Tab-separated table of C-alpha atoms in Angstrom:
chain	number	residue	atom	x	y	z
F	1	UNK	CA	-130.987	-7.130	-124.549
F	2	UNK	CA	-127.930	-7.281	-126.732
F	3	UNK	CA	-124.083	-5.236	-126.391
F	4	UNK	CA	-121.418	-5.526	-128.499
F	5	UNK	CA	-118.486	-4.716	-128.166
F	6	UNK	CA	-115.254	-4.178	-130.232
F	7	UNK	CA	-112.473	-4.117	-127.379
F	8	UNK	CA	-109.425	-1.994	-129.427
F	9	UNK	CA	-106.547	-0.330	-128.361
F	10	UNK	CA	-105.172	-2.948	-126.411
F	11	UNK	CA	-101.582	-2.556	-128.369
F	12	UNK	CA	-101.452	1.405	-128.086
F	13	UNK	CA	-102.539	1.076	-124.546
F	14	UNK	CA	-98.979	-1.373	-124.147
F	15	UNK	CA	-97.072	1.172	-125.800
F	16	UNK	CA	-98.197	3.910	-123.367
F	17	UNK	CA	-96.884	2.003	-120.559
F	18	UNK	CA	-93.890	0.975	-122.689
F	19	UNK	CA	-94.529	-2.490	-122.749
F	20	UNK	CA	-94.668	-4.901	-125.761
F	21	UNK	CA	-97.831	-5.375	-127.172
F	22	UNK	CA	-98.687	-8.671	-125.654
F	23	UNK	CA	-98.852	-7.233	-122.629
F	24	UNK	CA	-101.423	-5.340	-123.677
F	25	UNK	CA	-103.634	-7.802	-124.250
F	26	UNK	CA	-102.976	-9.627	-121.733
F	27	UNK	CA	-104.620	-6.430	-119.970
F	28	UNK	CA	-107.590	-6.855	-122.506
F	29	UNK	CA	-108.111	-10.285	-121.198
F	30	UNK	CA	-108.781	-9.411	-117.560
F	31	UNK	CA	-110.728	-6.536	-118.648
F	32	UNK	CA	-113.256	-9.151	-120.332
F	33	UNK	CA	-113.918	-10.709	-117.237
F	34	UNK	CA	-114.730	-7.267	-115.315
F	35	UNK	CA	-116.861	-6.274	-117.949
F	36	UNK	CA	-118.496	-9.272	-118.659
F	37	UNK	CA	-119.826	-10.293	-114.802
F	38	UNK	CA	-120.634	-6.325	-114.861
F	39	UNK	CA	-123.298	-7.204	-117.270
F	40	UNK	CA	-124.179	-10.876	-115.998
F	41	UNK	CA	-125.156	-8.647	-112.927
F	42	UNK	CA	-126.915	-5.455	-114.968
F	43	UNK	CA	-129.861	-8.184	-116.507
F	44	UNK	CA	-128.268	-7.809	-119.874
F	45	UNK	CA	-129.014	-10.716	-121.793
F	46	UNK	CA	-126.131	-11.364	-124.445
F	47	UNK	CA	-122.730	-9.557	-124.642
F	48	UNK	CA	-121.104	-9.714	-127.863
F	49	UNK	CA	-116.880	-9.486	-127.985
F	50	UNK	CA	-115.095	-8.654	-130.988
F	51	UNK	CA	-111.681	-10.971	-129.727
F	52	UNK	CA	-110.033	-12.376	-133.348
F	53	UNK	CA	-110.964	-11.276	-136.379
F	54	UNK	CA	-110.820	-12.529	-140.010
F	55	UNK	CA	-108.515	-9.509	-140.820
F	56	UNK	CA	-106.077	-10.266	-137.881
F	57	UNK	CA	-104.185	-12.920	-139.595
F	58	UNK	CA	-102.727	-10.131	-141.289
F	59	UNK	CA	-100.738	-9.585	-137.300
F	60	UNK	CA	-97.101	-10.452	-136.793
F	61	UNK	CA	-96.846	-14.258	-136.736
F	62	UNK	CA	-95.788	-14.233	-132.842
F	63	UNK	CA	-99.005	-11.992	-132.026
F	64	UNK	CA	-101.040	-14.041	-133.854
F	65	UNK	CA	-99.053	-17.110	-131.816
F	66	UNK	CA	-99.448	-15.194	-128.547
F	67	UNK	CA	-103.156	-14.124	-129.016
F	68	UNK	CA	-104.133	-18.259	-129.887
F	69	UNK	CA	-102.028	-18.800	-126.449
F	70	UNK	CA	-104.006	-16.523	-124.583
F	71	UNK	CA	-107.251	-17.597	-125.844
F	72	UNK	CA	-106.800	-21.181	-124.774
F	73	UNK	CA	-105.783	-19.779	-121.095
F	74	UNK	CA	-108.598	-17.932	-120.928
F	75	UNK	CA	-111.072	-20.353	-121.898
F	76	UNK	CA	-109.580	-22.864	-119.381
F	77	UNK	CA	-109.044	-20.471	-116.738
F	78	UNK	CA	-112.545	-18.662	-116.846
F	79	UNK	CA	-114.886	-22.166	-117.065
F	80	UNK	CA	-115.464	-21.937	-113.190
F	81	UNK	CA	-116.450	-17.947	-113.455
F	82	UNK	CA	-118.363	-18.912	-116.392
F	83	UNK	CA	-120.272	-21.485	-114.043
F	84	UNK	CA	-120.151	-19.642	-110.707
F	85	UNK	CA	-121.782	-16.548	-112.631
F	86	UNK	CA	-124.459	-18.834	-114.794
F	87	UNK	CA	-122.431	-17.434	-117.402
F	88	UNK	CA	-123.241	-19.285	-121.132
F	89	UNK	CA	-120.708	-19.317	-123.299
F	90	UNK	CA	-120.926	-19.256	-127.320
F	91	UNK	CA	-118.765	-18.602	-130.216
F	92	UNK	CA	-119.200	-17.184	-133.270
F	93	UNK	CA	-117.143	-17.012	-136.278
F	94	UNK	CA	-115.065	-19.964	-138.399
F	95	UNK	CA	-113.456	-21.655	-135.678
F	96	UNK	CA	-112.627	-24.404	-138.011
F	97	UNK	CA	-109.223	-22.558	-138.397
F	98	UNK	CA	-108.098	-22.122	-135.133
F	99	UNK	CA	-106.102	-25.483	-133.741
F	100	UNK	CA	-107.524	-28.772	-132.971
F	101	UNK	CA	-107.109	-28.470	-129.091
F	102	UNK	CA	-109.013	-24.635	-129.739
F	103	UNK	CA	-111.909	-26.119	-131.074
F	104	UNK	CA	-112.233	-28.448	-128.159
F	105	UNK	CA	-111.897	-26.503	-125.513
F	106	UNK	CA	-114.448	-23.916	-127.424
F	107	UNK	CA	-116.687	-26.839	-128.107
F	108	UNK	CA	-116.374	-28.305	-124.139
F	109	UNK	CA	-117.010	-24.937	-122.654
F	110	UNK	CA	-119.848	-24.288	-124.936
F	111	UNK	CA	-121.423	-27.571	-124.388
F	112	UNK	CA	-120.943	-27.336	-120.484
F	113	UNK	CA	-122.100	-23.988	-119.821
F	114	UNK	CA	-125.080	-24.406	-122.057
F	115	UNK	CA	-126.039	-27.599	-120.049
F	116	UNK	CA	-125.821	-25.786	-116.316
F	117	UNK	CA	-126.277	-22.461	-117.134
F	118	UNK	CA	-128.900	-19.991	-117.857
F	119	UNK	CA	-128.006	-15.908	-117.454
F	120	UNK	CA	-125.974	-13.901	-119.498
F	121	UNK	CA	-125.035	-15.437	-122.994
F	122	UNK	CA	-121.451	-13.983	-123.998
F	123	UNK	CA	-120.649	-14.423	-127.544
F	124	UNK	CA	-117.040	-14.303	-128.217
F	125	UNK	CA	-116.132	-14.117	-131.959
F	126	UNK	CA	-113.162	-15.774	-133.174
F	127	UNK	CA	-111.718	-15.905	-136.644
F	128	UNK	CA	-115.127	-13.758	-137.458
F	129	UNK	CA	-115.751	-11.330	-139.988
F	130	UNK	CA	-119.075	-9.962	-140.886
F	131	UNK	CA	-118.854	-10.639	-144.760
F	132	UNK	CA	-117.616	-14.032	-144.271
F	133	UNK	CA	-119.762	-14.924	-142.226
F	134	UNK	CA	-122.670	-13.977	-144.799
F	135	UNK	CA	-120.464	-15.485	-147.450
F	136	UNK	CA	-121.094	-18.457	-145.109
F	137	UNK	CA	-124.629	-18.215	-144.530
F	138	UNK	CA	-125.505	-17.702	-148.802
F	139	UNK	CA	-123.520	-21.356	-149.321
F	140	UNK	CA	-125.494	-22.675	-146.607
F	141	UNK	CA	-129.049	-21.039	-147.977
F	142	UNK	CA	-128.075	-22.237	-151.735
F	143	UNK	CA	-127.856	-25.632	-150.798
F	144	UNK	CA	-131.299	-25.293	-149.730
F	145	UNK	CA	-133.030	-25.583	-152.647
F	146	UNK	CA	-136.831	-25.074	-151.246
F	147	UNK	CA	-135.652	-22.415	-148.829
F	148	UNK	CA	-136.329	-19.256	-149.755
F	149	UNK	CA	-134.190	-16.609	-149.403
F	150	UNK	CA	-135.257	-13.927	-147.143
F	151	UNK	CA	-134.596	-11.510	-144.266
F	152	UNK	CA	-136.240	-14.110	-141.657
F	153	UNK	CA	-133.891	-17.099	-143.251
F	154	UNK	CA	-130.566	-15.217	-143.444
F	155	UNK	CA	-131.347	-14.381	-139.880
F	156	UNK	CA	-131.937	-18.117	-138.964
F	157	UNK	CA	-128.856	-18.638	-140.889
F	158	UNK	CA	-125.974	-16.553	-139.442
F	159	UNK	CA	-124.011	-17.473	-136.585
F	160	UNK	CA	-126.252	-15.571	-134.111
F	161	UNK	CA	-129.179	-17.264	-134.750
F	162	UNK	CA	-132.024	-17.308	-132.037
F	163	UNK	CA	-130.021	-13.744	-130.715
F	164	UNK	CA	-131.689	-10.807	-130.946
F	165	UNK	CA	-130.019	-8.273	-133.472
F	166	UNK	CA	-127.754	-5.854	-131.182
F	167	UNK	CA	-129.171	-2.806	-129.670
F	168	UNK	CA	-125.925	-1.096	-128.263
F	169	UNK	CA	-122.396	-1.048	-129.637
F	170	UNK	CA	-119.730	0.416	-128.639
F	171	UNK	CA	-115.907	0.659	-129.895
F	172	UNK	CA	-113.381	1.389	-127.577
F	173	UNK	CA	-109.642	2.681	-128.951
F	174	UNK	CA	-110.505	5.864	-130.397
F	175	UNK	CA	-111.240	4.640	-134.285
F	176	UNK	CA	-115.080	5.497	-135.754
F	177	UNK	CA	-115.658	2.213	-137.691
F	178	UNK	CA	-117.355	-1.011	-137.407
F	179	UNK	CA	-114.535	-3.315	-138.848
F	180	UNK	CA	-116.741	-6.119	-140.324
F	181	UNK	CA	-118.366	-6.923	-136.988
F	182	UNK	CA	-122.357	-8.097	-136.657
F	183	UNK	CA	-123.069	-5.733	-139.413
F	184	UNK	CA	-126.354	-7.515	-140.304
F	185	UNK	CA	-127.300	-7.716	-136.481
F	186	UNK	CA	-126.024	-4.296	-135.909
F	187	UNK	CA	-128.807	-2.571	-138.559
F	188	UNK	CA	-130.397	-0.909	-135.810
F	189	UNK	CA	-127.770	-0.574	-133.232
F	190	UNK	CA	-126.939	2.768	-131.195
F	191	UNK	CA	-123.573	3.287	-131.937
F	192	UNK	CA	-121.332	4.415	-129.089
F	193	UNK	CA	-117.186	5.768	-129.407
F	194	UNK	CA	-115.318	6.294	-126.820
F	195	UNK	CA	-110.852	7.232	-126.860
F	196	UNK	CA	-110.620	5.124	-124.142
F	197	UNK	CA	-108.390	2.095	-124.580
F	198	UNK	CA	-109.492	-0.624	-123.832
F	199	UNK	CA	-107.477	-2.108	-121.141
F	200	UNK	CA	-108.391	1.013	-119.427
F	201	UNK	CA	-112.340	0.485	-120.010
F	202	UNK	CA	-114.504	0.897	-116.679
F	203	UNK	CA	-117.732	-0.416	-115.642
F	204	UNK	CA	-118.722	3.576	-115.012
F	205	UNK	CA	-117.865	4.055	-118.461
F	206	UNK	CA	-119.838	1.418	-119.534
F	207	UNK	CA	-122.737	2.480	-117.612
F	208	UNK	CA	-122.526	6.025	-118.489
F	209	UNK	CA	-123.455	4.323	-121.935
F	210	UNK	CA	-125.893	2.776	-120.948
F	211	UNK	CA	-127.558	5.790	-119.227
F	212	UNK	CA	-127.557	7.566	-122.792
F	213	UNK	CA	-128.819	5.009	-124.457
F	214	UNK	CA	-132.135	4.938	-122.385
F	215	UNK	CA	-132.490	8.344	-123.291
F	216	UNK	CA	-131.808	7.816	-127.131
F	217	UNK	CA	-135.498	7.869	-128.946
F	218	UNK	CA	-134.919	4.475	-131.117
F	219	UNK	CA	-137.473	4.842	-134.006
F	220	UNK	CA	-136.467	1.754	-136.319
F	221	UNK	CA	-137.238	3.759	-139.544
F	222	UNK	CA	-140.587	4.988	-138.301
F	223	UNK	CA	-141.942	8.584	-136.948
């Protein structure tokens, strides 16, 4: 039902060709697309994609430039394959610190595709982080002062709410870590690792993946 995925090594993947970073995700941003109708075609209901965290402020003020550049193209250059592949489109995270003309253009997609579309759900998170984003959900739940606090109201709460919890993730790049991503939706969630970067990610990867996962026994605590 639900992948997520944390697309990483876009910058050592640049350096291997001995380009500057940007060029490497530049790379990453074509490889969404591939991988994305990939699994608007497989049945796979909601595709998560790790694209800005809250940590990545921390970047080089002209990556962090670059990458806000590159998101806007890509949001106004992939509305028609979001609508030619009944592709819906959601974000996830505090967008409320990303530009002015950002927010629009996340807002218009999200409002369009939602309207004429009904397959695949991909989830991009922007400006997300996992803690903040229960940080966010706690404020929300204290000013509710008859709600009571619970797994079943955090859920209804968090910025996935209404999508099922993740049942596959996988981390491309080489690094063994879940860097603040869906970590309450991820409780559960067969953990895949590959040293592929991912600019160089392939849909046979990807389903190799998926093969194993049918074949992982997922017990949820029980016998």
């Amino acid at each position: 039902m639900h992948l997520a995925l944390i697309m990483d090594g876009n910058g050592r993947w640049a350096k291997q060709h001995l380009k500057p970073r940007i060029f490497g995700h530049k790379e990453g941003a074509k490889k969404i697309r591939e991988i994305t109708e990939f699994c608007a075609k497989s049945g796979i209901k909601y595709l998560s994609l790790y694209a800005f965290s809250t940590e990545n402020w921390k970047r080089p003020k002209a990556e962090v430039e670059y990458l806000m550049k590159l998101l806007g193209e890509y949001l106004v250059k992939e509305r028609q394959t979001y609508l030619e592949s009944n592709i819906v489109f959601k974000s996830i995270g505090d967008i409320s610190k990303l530009s002015l003309e950002l927010q629009q253009e996340i807002k218009s997609l999200e409002t369009q595709t939602q309207a004429e579309c009904n397959g695949l759900t991909q989830i991009l998170a922007l400006n997300y982080g996992a803690k903040d984003e229960l940080r966010r959900t706690f404020m929300i739940l204290r000013q509710k002062q008859e709600c009571e606090i619970n797994e079943e109201s955090i859920a209804q709460t968090l910025d996935t709410s209404g999508i099922p919890d993740v049942d596959m993730l996988v981390r491309t790049g080489g690094e063994m870590r879940l860097s603040n991503f869906l970590l309450w939706q991820s409780a559960y969630a067969e953990l895949f690792f590959t040293q592929t970067l991912w600019p160089s990610f392939s849909v046979q990867e990807l389903e190799s993946m998926i093969a194993e996962f049918y074949q992982r026994n997922r017990r949820f605590g029980g016998l």
